[in-house]
């Protein structure tokens, strides 16, 4: 199913689940659904996209992870489909109504913290880098920022502040990278809003990467900083807003700051 989804081909989750149930003894549809969610969590841990609609669920057996790792290592078609999906250029989606764009952010079951050295988990021998490669897709990142520029114009004009909307600046273009944020916008009061944009073509719980400079900037300007996470960008773009210090919202790997929701 993941290979078909990454290839842009249709498939039927229900039909697939029913075919599995016919091969299993005493398993409910809910049990199969949860197992697919476990697989999503494992795929994320391995640096892979997960199947849309199967929200990642942790607490899986080590044997399941071993099987998934083995399948990924041997599946050349999945590898080709995933590489194409993360590297393909993107265009700004044509959205006329931004009113339904914002959704709630994923929740974590524990507070964000930096792990200590003795808490690190040894990396998998089959660790993929698909999500990291997507994060380096300059085309996707740029059009995500342009999309947010359009959203900020909409947001401020909807609040009756056309003058402020006209002052929104794509600083990643006008002043270059490295500032700690991509877009300078404003609150209705006129106070500055510093926006960092992270874009993915995949699901809501897909991890994202931030730099040390972005983390420190968010800490320094926690009142003004917003991280806009765009997801499902190529199909049906939606977005959630993480305001303030990034570590308030995610668990963070302190080596490269990959932010996860599971």
CSV table of N, CA and C in Angstrom, one decimal, residues 87-159:
chain,number,residue,atom,x,y,z
A,87,UNK,N,12.0,13.7,-3.7
A,87,UNK,CA,12.8,14.6,-4.5
A,87,UNK,C,12.1,15.4,-5.6
A,88,UNK,N,10.9,15.0,-5.9
A,88,UNK,CA,10.2,15.7,-7.0
A,88,UNK,C,9.9,17.2,-6.7
A,89,UNK,N,10.1,18.1,-7.6
A,89,UNK,CA,9.8,19.5,-7.4
A,89,UNK,C,8.4,19.7,-7.1
A,90,UNK,N,8.1,20.9,-6.4
A,90,UNK,CA,6.7,21.2,-6.0
A,90,UNK,C,6.3,22.5,-6.6
A,91,UNK,N,5.0,22.8,-6.7
A,91,UNK,CA,4.4,24.1,-7.1
A,91,UNK,C,3.5,24.5,-6.0
A,92,UNK,N,3.3,25.8,-5.9
A,92,UNK,CA,2.4,26.4,-4.9
A,92,UNK,C,0.9,25.9,-5.2
A,93,UNK,N,0.3,25.2,-4.2
A,93,UNK,CA,-1.1,24.8,-4.5
A,93,UNK,C,-2.0,26.0,-4.7
A,94,UNK,N,-3.0,25.8,-5.5
A,94,UNK,CA,-4.0,26.8,-5.8
A,94,UNK,C,-5.1,26.7,-4.7
A,95,UNK,N,-5.1,27.5,-3.7
A,95,UNK,CA,-6.1,27.5,-2.6
A,95,UNK,C,-6.8,28.8,-2.6
A,96,UNK,N,-8.1,28.9,-2.8
A,96,UNK,CA,-8.8,30.1,-2.8
A,96,UNK,C,-9.3,30.5,-1.4
A,97,UNK,N,-9.6,29.5,-0.6
A,97,UNK,CA,-10.1,29.7,0.8
A,97,UNK,C,-9.2,29.1,1.8
A,98,UNK,N,-8.5,29.9,2.6
A,98,UNK,CA,-7.6,29.4,3.6
A,98,UNK,C,-8.3,29.2,5.0
A,99,UNK,N,-9.6,29.4,5.1
A,99,UNK,CA,-10.2,29.4,6.4
A,99,UNK,C,-10.2,28.0,7.0
A,100,UNK,N,-10.0,26.9,6.2
A,100,UNK,CA,-10.0,25.6,6.8
A,100,UNK,C,-8.6,25.0,6.9
A,101,UNK,N,-7.6,25.8,6.6
A,101,UNK,CA,-6.2,25.4,6.5
A,101,UNK,C,-5.7,24.9,7.9
A,102,UNK,N,-5.9,25.7,8.9
A,102,UNK,CA,-5.3,25.4,10.3
A,102,UNK,C,-6.0,24.3,11.0
A,103,UNK,N,-5.3,23.4,11.5
A,103,UNK,CA,-5.8,22.3,12.3
A,103,UNK,C,-5.0,22.2,13.6
A,104,UNK,N,-5.5,21.4,14.6
A,104,UNK,CA,-4.8,21.2,15.8
A,104,UNK,C,-3.5,20.5,15.6
A,105,UNK,N,-2.4,20.8,16.4
A,105,UNK,CA,-1.2,20.1,16.3
A,105,UNK,C,-1.3,18.7,16.9
A,106,UNK,N,-0.4,17.8,16.5
A,106,UNK,CA,-0.4,16.5,17.2
A,106,UNK,C,0.0,16.7,18.7
A,107,UNK,N,-0.5,15.7,19.5
A,107,UNK,CA,-0.2,15.8,20.9
A,107,UNK,C,0.8,14.7,21.3
A,108,UNK,N,1.7,15.0,22.2
A,108,UNK,CA,2.6,14.0,22.8
A,108,UNK,C,2.1,13.7,24.2
A,109,UNK,N,2.5,12.5,24.6
A,109,UNK,CA,2.0,12.0,25.9
A,109,UNK,C,2.9,12.3,27.0
A,110,UNK,N,4.0,13.0,26.7
A,110,UNK,CA,5.0,13.4,27.7
A,110,UNK,C,5.6,14.7,27.3
A,111,UNK,N,6.2,15.4,28.3
A,111,UNK,CA,6.8,16.7,28.0
A,111,UNK,C,8.0,16.6,27.2
A,112,UNK,N,8.3,17.6,26.4
A,112,UNK,CA,9.5,17.6,25.5
A,112,UNK,C,10.7,17.8,26.3
A,113,UNK,N,11.8,17.1,26.0
A,113,UNK,CA,13.0,17.1,26.7
A,113,UNK,C,14.1,16.7,25.8
A,114,UNK,N,15.4,17.0,26.1
A,114,UNK,CA,16.5,16.5,25.4
A,114,UNK,C,17.0,15.3,26.1
A,115,UNK,N,17.2,14.2,25.3
A,115,UNK,CA,17.7,13.0,25.9
A,115,UNK,C,19.1,13.1,26.4
A,116,UNK,N,19.4,12.4,27.5
A,116,UNK,CA,20.8,12.3,27.9
A,116,UNK,C,21.6,11.3,27.1
A,117,UNK,N,22.9,11.4,27.2
A,117,UNK,CA,23.7,10.5,26.3
A,117,UNK,C,23.4,9.1,26.5
A,118,UNK,N,23.1,8.6,27.7
A,118,UNK,CA,22.9,7.2,27.9
A,118,UNK,C,21.5,6.7,27.5
A,119,UNK,N,20.7,7.7,27.0
A,119,UNK,CA,19.4,7.3,26.6
A,119,UNK,C,19.3,7.1,25.1
A,120,UNK,N,20.4,7.3,24.4
A,120,UNK,CA,20.4,7.1,22.9
A,120,UNK,C,20.2,5.7,22.5
A,121,UNK,N,19.4,5.5,21.5
A,121,UNK,CA,19.2,4.1,20.9
A,121,UNK,C,20.1,3.9,19.7
A,122,UNK,N,20.7,2.8,19.7
A,122,UNK,CA,21.7,2.5,18.6
A,122,UNK,C,20.9,2.6,17.3
A,123,UNK,N,21.5,3.3,16.3
A,123,UNK,CA,20.8,3.4,15.0
A,123,UNK,C,20.6,2.1,14.3
A,124,UNK,N,19.5,2.0,13.5
A,124,UNK,CA,19.3,0.7,12.8
A,124,UNK,C,20.3,0.6,11.6
A,125,UNK,N,20.6,-0.6,11.3
A,125,UNK,CA,21.5,-0.9,10.1
A,125,UNK,C,20.7,-0.6,8.8
A,126,UNK,N,19.4,-0.5,8.9
A,126,UNK,CA,18.6,-0.3,7.7
A,126,UNK,C,17.9,1.1,7.8
A,127,UNK,N,18.5,2.0,8.5
A,127,UNK,CA,18.0,3.4,8.6
A,127,UNK,C,17.9,4.0,7.3
A,128,UNK,N,16.7,4.5,6.9
A,128,UNK,CA,16.6,5.2,5.6
A,128,UNK,C,16.7,6.7,5.8
A,129,UNK,N,16.8,7.4,4.8
A,129,UNK,CA,17.0,8.9,4.9
A,129,UNK,C,15.9,9.6,4.0
A,130,UNK,N,14.8,9.0,3.8
A,130,UNK,CA,13.8,9.6,2.9
A,130,UNK,C,13.3,10.9,3.5
A,131,UNK,N,13.0,11.0,4.7
A,131,UNK,CA,12.4,12.2,5.3
A,131,UNK,C,13.5,13.3,5.4
A,132,UNK,N,14.7,12.9,5.6
A,132,UNK,CA,15.8,13.9,5.6
A,132,UNK,C,16.0,14.4,4.3
A,133,UNK,N,15.9,13.6,3.2
A,133,UNK,CA,16.1,14.0,1.9
A,133,UNK,C,14.9,15.0,1.5
A,134,UNK,N,13.7,14.7,2.0
A,134,UNK,CA,12.6,15.6,1.7
A,134,UNK,C,12.8,16.9,2.3
A,135,UNK,N,13.4,16.9,3.5
A,135,UNK,CA,13.7,18.2,4.2
A,135,UNK,C,14.7,19.0,3.5
A,136,UNK,N,15.5,18.4,2.6
A,136,UNK,CA,16.5,19.1,1.9
A,136,UNK,C,16.0,19.5,0.5
A,137,UNK,N,14.7,19.1,0.2
A,137,UNK,CA,14.1,19.4,-1.1
A,137,UNK,C,13.9,21.0,-1.2
A,138,UNK,N,14.8,21.7,-1.8
A,138,UNK,CA,14.7,23.2,-1.8
A,138,UNK,C,13.4,23.7,-2.5
A,139,UNK,N,13.0,23.0,-3.5
A,139,UNK,CA,11.8,23.4,-4.2
A,139,UNK,C,10.6,23.3,-3.3
A,140,UNK,N,10.4,22.2,-2.6
A,140,UNK,CA,9.3,22.0,-1.7
A,140,UNK,C,9.4,23.0,-0.5
A,141,UNK,N,10.6,23.3,0.0
A,141,UNK,CA,10.7,24.3,1.1
A,141,UNK,C,10.3,25.7,0.6
A,142,UNK,N,10.7,26.0,-0.6
A,142,UNK,CA,10.5,27.4,-1.1
A,142,UNK,C,9.0,27.6,-1.3
A,143,UNK,N,8.3,26.7,-2.0
A,143,UNK,CA,6.9,26.9,-2.3
A,143,UNK,C,6.1,26.8,-1.0
A,144,UNK,N,6.5,26.0,0.0
A,144,UNK,CA,5.8,26.0,1.2
A,144,UNK,C,5.9,27.4,1.9
A,145,UNK,N,7.0,28.1,1.8
A,145,UNK,CA,7.1,29.4,2.3
A,145,UNK,C,6.3,30.4,1.5
A,146,UNK,N,6.2,30.2,0.2
A,146,UNK,CA,5.4,31.1,-0.6
A,146,UNK,C,3.9,30.9,-0.3
A,147,UNK,N,3.5,29.6,0.0
A,147,UNK,CA,2.2,29.3,0.4
A,147,UNK,C,1.8,30.0,1.7
A,148,UNK,N,2.7,30.0,2.6
A,148,UNK,CA,2.5,30.7,3.9
A,148,UNK,C,2.4,32.2,3.7
A,149,UNK,N,3.2,32.7,2.8
A,149,UNK,CA,3.1,34.1,2.5
A,149,UNK,C,1.6,34.5,2.1
A,150,UNK,N,1.1,33.6,1.2
A,150,UNK,CA,-0.3,33.8,0.8
A,150,UNK,C,-1.3,33.7,2.0
A,151,UNK,N,-1.0,32.7,2.9
A,151,UNK,CA,-1.9,32.6,4.0
A,151,UNK,C,-1.8,33.8,5.0
A,152,UNK,N,-0.6,34.3,5.2
A,152,UNK,CA,-0.5,35.5,6.1
A,152,UNK,C,-1.2,36.7,5.5
A,153,UNK,N,-1.1,36.9,4.2
A,153,UNK,CA,-1.9,38.0,3.6
A,153,UNK,C,-3.4,37.8,3.9
A,154,UNK,N,-3.8,36.5,3.7
A,154,UNK,CA,-5.2,36.2,3.9
A,154,UNK,C,-5.6,36.5,5.4
A,155,UNK,N,-4.8,36.0,6.3
A,155,UNK,CA,-5.0,36.1,7.8
A,155,UNK,C,-5.2,37.6,8.2
A,156,UNK,N,-4.2,38.4,7.8
A,156,UNK,CA,-4.2,39.8,8.2
A,156,UNK,C,-5.3,40.6,7.5
A,157,UNK,N,-5.6,40.3,6.3
A,157,UNK,CA,-6.7,41.0,5.6
A,157,UNK,C,-8.0,40.6,6.2
A,158,UNK,N,-8.2,39.3,6.6
A,158,UNK,CA,-9.4,38.9,7.2
A,158,UNK,C,-9.6,39.6,8.5
A,159,UNK,N,-8.5,40.0,9.2
A,159,UNK,CA,-8.6,40.7,10.4
A,159,UNK,C,-8.8,42.2,10.2
